[in-house]
Coordinates of C-alpha atoms in Angstrom, one line a residue:
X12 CA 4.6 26.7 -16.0
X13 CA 5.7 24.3 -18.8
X14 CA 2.8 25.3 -21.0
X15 CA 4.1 28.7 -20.7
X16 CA 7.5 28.5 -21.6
X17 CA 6.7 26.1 -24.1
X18 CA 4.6 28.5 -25.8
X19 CA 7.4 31.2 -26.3
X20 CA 9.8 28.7 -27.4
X21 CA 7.0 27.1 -30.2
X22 CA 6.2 31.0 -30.8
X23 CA 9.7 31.5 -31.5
X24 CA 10.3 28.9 -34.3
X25 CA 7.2 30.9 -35.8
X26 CA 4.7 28.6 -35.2
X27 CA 0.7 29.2 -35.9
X28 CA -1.4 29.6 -32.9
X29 CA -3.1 26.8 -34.2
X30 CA -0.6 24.7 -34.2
X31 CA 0.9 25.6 -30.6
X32 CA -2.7 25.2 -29.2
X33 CA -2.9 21.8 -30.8
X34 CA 0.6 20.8 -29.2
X35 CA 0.7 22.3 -25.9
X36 CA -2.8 21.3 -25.5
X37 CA -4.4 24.7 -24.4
X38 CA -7.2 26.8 -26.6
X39 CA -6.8 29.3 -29.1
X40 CA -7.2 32.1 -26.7
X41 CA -4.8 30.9 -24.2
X42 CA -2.2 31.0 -26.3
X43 CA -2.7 34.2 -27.5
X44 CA -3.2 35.9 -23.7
X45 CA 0.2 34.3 -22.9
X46 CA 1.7 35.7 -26.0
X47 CA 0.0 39.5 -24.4
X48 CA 1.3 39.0 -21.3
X49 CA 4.6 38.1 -22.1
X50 CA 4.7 41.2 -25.0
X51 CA 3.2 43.4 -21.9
X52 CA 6.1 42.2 -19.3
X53 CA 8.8 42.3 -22.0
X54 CA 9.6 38.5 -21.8
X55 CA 11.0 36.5 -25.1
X56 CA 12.2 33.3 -26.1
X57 CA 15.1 32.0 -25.4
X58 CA 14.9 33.2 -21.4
X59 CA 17.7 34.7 -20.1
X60 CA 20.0 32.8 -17.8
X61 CA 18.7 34.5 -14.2
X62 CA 14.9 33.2 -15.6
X63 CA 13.1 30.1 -14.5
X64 CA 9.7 28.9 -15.7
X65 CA 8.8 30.3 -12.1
X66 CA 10.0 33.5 -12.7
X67 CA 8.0 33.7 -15.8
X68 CA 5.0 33.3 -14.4
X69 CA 5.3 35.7 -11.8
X70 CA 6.0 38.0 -14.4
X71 CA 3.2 37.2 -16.6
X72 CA 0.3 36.2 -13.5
X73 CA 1.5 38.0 -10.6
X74 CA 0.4 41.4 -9.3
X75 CA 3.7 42.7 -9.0
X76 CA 4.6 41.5 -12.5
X77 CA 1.9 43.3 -13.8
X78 CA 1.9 46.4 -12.1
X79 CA 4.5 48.3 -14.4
X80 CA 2.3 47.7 -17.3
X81 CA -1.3 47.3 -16.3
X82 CA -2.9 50.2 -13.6
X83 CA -4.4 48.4 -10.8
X84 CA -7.0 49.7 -8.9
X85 CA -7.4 50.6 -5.1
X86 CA -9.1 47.6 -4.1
X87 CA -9.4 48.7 -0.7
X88 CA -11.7 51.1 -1.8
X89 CA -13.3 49.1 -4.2
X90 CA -14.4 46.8 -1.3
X91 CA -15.6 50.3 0.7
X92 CA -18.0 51.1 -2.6
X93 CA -19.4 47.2 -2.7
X94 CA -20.3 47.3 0.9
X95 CA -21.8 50.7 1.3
X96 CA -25.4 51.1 1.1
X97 CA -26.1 54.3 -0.7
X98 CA -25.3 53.9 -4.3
X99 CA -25.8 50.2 -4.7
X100 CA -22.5 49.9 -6.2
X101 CA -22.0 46.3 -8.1
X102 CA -18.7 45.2 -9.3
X103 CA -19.4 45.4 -12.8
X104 CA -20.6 49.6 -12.2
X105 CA -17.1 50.1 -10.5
X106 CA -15.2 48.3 -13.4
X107 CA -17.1 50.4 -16.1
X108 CA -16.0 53.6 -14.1
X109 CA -12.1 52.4 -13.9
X110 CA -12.2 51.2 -17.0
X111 CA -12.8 55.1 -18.6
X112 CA -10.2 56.2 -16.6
X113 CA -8.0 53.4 -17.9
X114 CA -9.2 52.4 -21.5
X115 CA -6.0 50.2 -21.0
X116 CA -6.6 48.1 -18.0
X117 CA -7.7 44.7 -17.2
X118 CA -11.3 43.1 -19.1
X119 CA -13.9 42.5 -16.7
X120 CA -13.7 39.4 -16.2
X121 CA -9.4 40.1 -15.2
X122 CA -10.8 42.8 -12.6
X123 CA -12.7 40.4 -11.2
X124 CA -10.1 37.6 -11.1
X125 CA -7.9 40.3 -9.3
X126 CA -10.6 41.2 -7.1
X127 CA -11.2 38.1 -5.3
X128 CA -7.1 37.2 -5.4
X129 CA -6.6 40.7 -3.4
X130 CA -9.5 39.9 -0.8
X131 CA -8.2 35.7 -0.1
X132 CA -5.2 37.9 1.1
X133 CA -7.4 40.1 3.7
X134 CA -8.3 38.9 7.3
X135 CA -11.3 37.0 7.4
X136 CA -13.1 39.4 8.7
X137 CA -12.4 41.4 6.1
X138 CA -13.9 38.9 3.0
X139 CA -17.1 39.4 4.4
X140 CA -19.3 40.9 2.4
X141 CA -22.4 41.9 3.8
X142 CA -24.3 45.3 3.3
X143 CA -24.4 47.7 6.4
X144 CA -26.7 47.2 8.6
X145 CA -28.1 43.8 7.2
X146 CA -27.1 41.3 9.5
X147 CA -25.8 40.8 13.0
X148 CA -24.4 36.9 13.6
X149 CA -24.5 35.7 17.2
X150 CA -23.1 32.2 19.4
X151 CA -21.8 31.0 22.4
X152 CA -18.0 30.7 22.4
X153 CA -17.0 27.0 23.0
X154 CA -14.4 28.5 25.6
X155 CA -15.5 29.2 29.2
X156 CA -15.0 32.4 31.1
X157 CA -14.9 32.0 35.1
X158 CA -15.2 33.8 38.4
X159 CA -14.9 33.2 41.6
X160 CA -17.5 33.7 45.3
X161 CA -15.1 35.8 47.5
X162 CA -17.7 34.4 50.6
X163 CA -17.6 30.8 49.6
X164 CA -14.7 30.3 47.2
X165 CA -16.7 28.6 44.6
X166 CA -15.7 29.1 40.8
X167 CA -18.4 29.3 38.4
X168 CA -17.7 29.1 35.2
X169 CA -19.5 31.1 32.5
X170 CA -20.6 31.1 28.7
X171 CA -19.6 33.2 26.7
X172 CA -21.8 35.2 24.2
X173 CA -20.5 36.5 21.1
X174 CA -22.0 38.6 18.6
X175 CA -20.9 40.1 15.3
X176 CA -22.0 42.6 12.8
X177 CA -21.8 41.2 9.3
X178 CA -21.0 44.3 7.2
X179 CA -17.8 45.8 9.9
X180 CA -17.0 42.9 11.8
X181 CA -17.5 44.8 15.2
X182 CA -17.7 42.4 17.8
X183 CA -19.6 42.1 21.4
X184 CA -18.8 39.8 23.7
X185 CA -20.6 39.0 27.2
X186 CA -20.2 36.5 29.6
X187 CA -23.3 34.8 31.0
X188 CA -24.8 32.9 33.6
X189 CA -25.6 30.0 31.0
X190 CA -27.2 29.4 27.5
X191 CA -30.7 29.5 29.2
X192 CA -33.8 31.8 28.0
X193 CA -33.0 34.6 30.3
X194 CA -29.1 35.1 29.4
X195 CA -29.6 34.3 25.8
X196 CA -32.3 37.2 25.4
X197 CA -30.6 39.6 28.0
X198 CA -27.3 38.9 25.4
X199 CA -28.6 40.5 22.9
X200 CA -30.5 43.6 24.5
X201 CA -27.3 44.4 25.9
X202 CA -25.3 43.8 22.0
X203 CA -28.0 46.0 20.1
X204 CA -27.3 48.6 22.9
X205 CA -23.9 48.9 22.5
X206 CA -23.9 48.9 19.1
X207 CA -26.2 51.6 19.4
X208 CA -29.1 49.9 17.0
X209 CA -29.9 47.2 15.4
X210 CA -29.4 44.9 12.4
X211 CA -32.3 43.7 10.0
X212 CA -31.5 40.5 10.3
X213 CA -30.3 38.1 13.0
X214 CA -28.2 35.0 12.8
X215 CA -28.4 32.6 15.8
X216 CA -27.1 29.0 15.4
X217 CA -30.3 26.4 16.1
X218 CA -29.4 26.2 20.2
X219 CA -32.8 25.5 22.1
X220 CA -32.6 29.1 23.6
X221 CA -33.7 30.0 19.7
X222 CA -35.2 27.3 17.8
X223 CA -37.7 25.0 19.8
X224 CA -37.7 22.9 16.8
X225 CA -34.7 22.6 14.0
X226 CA -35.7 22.2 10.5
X227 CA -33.7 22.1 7.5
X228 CA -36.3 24.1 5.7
X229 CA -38.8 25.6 8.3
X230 CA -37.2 26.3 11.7
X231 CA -39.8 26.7 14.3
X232 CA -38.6 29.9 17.2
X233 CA -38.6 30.1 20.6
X234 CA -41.6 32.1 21.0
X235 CA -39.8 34.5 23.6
X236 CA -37.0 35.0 21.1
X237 CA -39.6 35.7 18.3
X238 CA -41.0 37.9 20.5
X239 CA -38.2 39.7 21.4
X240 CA -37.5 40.4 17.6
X241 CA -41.0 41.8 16.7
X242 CA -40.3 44.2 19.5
X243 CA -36.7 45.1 18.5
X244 CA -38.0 44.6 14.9
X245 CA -35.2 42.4 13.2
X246 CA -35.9 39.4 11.5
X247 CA -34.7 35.8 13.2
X248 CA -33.1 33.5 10.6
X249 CA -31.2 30.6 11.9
X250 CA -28.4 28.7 10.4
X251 CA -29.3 25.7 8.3
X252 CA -28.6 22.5 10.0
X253 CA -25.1 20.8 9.0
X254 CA -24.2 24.0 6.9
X255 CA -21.5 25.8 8.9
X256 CA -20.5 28.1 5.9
X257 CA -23.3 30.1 6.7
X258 CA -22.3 30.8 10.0
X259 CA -18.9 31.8 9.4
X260 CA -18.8 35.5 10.3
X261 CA -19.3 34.3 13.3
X262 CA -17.3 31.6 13.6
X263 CA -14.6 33.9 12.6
X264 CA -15.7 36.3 15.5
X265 CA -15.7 33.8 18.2
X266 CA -12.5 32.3 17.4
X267 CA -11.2 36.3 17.7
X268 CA -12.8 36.4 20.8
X269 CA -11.6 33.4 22.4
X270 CA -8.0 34.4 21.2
X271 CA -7.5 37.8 22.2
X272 CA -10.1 38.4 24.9
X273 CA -10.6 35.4 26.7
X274 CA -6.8 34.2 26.3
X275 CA -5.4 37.0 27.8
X276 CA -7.6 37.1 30.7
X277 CA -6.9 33.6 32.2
X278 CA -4.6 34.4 34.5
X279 CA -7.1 36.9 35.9
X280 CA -9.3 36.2 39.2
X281 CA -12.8 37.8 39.4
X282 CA -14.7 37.9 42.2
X283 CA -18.0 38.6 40.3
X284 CA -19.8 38.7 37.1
X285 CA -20.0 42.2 36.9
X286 CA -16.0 42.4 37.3
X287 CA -15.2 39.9 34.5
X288 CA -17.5 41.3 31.8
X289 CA -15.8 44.9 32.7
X290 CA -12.6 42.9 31.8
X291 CA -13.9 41.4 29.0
X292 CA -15.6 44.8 27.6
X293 CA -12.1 46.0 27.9
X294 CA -10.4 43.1 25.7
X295 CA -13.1 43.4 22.8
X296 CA -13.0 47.3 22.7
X297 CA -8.7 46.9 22.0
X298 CA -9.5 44.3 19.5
X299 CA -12.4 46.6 17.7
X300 CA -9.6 49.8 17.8
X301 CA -7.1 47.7 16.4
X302 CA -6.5 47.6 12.5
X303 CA -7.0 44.7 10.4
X304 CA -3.5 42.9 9.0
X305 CA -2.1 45.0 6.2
X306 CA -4.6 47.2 6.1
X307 CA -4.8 50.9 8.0
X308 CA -8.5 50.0 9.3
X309 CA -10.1 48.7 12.4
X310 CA -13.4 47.5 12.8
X311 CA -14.3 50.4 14.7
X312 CA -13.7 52.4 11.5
X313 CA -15.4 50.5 9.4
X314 CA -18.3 50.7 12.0
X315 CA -18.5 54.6 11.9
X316 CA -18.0 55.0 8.0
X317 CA -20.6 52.7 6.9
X318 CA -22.5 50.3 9.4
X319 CA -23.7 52.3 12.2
X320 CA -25.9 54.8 10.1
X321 CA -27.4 51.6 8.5
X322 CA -28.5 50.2 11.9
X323 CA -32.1 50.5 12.3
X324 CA -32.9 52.5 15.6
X325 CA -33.4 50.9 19.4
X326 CA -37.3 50.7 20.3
X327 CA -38.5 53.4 23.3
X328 CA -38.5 50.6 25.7
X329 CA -36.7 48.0 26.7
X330 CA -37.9 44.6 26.4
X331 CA -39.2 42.8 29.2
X332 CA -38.3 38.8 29.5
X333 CA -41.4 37.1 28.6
X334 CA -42.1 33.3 29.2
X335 CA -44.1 31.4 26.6
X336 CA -45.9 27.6 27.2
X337 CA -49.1 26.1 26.4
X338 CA -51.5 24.8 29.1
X339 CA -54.6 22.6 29.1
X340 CA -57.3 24.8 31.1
X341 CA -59.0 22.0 33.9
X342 CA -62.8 21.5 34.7
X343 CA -62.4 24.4 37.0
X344 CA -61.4 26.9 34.8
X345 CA -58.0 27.3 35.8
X346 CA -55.0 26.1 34.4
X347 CA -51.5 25.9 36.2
X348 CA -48.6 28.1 35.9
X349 CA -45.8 27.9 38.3
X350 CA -47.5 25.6 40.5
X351 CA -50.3 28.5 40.7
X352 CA -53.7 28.4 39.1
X353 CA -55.2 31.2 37.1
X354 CA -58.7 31.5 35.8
X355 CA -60.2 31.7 32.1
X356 CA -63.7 32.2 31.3
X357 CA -65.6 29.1 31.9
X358 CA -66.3 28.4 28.5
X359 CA -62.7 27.5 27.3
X360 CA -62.6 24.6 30.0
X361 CA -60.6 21.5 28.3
X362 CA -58.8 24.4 25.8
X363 CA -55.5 24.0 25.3
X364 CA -54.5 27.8 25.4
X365 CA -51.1 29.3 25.2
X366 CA -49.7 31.5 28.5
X367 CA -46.9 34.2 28.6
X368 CA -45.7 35.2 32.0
X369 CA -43.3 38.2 32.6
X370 CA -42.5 39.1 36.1
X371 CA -45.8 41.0 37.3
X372 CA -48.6 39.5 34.9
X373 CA -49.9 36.8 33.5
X374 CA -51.6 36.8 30.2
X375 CA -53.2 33.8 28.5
X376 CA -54.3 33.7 24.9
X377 CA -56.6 31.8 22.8
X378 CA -55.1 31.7 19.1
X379 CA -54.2 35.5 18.9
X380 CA -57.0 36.8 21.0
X381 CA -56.3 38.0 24.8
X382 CA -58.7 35.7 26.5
X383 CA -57.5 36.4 30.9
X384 CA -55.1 38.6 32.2
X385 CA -54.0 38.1 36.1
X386 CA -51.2 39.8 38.2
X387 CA -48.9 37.4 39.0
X388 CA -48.6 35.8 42.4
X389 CA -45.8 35.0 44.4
X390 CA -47.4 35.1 47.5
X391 CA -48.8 31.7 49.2
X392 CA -51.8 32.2 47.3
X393 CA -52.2 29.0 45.0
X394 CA -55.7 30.0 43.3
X395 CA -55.8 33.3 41.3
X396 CA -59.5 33.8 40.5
X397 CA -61.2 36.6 38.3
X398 CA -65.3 36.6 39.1
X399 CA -65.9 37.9 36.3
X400 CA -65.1 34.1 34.5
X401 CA -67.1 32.2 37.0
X402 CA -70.6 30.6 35.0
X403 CA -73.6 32.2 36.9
X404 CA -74.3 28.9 38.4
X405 CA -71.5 26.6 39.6
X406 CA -73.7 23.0 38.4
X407 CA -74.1 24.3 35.3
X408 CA -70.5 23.5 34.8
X409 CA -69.8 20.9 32.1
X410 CA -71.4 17.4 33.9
X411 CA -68.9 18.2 36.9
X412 CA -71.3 19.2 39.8
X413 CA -70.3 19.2 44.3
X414 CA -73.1 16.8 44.2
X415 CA -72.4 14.1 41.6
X416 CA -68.6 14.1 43.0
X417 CA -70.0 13.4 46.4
X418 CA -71.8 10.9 44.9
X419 CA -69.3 8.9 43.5
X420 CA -67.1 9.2 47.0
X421 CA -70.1 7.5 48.9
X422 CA -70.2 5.1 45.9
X423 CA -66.3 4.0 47.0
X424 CA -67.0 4.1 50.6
X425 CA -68.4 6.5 54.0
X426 CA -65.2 7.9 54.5
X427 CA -64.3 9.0 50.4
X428 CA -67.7 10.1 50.7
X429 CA -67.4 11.8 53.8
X430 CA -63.6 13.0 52.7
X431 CA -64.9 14.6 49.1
X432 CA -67.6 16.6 51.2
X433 CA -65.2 18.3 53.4
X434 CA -62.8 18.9 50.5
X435 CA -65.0 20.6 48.5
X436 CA -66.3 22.9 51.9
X437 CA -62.5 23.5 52.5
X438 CA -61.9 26.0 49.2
X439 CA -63.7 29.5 48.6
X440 CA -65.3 27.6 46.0
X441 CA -66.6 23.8 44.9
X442 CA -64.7 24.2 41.7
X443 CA -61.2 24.9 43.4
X444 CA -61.7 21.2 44.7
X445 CA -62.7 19.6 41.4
X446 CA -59.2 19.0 40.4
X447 CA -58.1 17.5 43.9
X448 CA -61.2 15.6 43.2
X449 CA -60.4 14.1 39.8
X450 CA -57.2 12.7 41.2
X451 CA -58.7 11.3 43.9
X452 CA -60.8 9.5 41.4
X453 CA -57.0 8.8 39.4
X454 CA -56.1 7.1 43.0
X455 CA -58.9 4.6 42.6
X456 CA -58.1 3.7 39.2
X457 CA -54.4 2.9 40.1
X458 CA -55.0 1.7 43.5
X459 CA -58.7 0.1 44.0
X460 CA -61.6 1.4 46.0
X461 CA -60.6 -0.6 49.4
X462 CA -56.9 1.5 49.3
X463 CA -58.4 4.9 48.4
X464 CA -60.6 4.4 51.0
X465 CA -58.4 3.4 53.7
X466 CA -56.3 6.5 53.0
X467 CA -59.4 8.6 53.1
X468 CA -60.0 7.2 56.4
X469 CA -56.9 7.8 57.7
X470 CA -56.8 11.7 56.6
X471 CA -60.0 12.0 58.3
X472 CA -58.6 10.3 61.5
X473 CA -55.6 12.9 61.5
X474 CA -57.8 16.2 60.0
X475 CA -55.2 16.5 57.0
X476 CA -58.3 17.2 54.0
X477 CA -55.6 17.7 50.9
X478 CA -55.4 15.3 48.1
X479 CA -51.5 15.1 49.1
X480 CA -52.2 13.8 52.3

């Protein structure tokens, strides 16, 4: 503000612009735009009485100094152009267009300083400046939700899951059982259908429900979350580690959320989950519908105007939860899934082959190729085997053979012998003992031959044939 005032007065004596640069210490050019400004806003040297160096600059810098002698444009709208998707409206194109209509106004680089001054002033929500359509942002809230058994009086308490579209700022919000698998992937199904479609690209934060392994540069998924987004066809991109800027739409939302949904609901009882998140869909619809500060739209608006056109559309089907891990297939052709055992073809025996398990089937995969498929059992059926991936004779099986396995029990003692006979007759076939028999042969390893086969002796004596016993 000194600089300023010191300017007029040097200007006054009818100093150079040379000179006043070289003694207030500013360039060329700055002298001269304060010497504009003040010519624009009718300000002179000496200042009038009811003027301080604050008042001048408020006059010279401000928007309401300027806006009796520079047109300002509706930055409101300006905002609505950037973010729309149609025209591919930039900054500089919307400048170019004002600036025929007002050969007078502000350089570019002055509407842009204006710009950005006009949207610090907005919500936060509002600064964002995403396309429509482009990305959806989603989180647990760090605030809990609860409800309580009516049966047993027990409160559980509840995440929170908070999503938020980048281009309108419409938020969803859901409360879960917890930030496992299941919730985190039947979170979003329920988002993208209530925002009627879906974004093309998603922003989770690195939680283990998304990211099995966090990378600064190459983020590894959660191969049910990948899944689900081939099938909703979005594209995952996780926050960078230690970078919360880039999560800061949703940051923003979550803080919304925990302010004027979950904040006005504590006082509430619920006696189930369904009953809170009917609450809580109430809360987040009032704070959609209600208008940003200082400005005469909601995020709702901006949701119908420009984002949900943009949103690409729901698949025909639903998605249906899908569990992904890797298993080493056994000697017998089986490997284990939920303490069952499902065949492969023979030939993959010692494979390490990956598994996904919905609700009704099993399906295991070698690489990208479908190697077994199996209905899943829940039954007390521990052995699900397809014929079809039996070898056409059971001792031409790898060096494992019923013979060479009895042979080794006698080695130990009679009753290992005698016990690895009648555990091999005991399953519909040999090779559904094999793995029994391998730890059997673990046990002697640990324990010694003389323990192994006192315990085989005893499960004889009692008729318990079972590796457990």
């Amino acid at each position: 503000m000194r600089k300023i005032t010191e300017v007029l007065r040097l200007h006054a004596t009818g100093a150079s612009g040379r000179d006043i640069a070289r003694t207030v210490g500013v360039a060329r050019s700055t002298v001269a735009e304060y010497l504009r400004r003040a010519d624009a806003a009718g300000v002179s040297w000496p200042l009038p009485d009811d003027l301080d160096e604050e008042g001048v600059e408020t006059l010279l810098f401000s928007e309401a100094g300027q806006t009796a002698t520079r047109p300002v444009p509706d930055w409101a709208e300006v905002r609505k152009e950037l973010k729309s998707r149609k025209h591919h409206m930039t900054l500089r194109l919307l400048w170019l267009e004002w600036k025929v209509e007002h050969p007078d106004g502000w350089g570019y680089s002055q509407y842009c300083e204006h710009y950005r001054r006009w949207l610090a002033t907005k919500d936060v929500v509002m600064r964002l400046t995403y396309a429509a359509g482009e990305r959806m942002f989603v989180d647990f809230s760090g605030d809990k939700a609860s409800w309580c058994d009516p049966d047993t009086g027990e409160v559980h308490e509840t995440d929170v899951f908070v999503a938020v579209l980048g281009c309108s700022g419409l938020l969803y919000a859901e409360a879960t059982r917890g930030q496992d698998l299941a919730s985190w992937v039947g979170a979003h199904i329920c988002a993208w259908e209530s925002f009627g479609g879906v974004s093309e690209v998603t922003v989770p934060d690195n939680l283990r429900s998304a990211v099995t392994k966090a990378c600064y540069y190459d983020p590894e998924l959660n191969p049910t979350y990948a899944e689900l987004a081939t099938h909703y066809d979005t594209v995952v991109l996780p926050t960078r580690t230690y970078r919360p800027r880039d999560k800061a739409a949703v940051e923003a939302g979550v803080l919304t959320v925990e302010r004027w949904v979950l904040a006005p609901l504590r006082n509430r009882r619920f006696f189930s989950l369904t009953d809170l998140n009917q609450a809580i869909a109430t809360q987040v619809a009032a704070v959609n519908t209600r208008p940003f500060r200082g400005e005469a739209t909601s995020r709702q608006d901006l949701f119908c105007e420009q984002e949900r056109a943009a949103l690409r559309p729901l698949p025909t089907s639903r998605y249906e939860l899908a569990e992904w891990k890797k298993a080493t297939v056994s000697i017998d052709y089986h490997l284990a899934m939920d303490h069952r055992f499902y065949s492969v073809p023979y030939q993959l025996v010692r494979r390490r082959l990956d598994v996904r398990a919905t609700t009704t089937t099993i399906e295991i995969f070698d690489g990208a190729k479908r190697v077994a498929s199996h209905l899943r059992e829940h039954g007390a059926r521990r052995y699900v085997t397809d014929p079809a991936h039996m070898p056409k004779s059971h001792r031409a099986h790898l060096e494992w053979t019923p013979s060479k396995l009895v042979a080794w029990g006698q080695a130990v003692s009679a009753d290992t012998g005698v016990f690895v006979e009648r555990l091999l007759e005991s399953r519909p076939h040999p090779e559904h003992a094999y793995r029994a028999c391998l730890g059997l042969k673990k046990l002697a390893r640990e324990y010694g031959d003389v323990r192994l086969s006192a315990a085989c002796a005893r499960a004889l004596a009692i008729g318990s044939i079972s590796y457990s016993s």
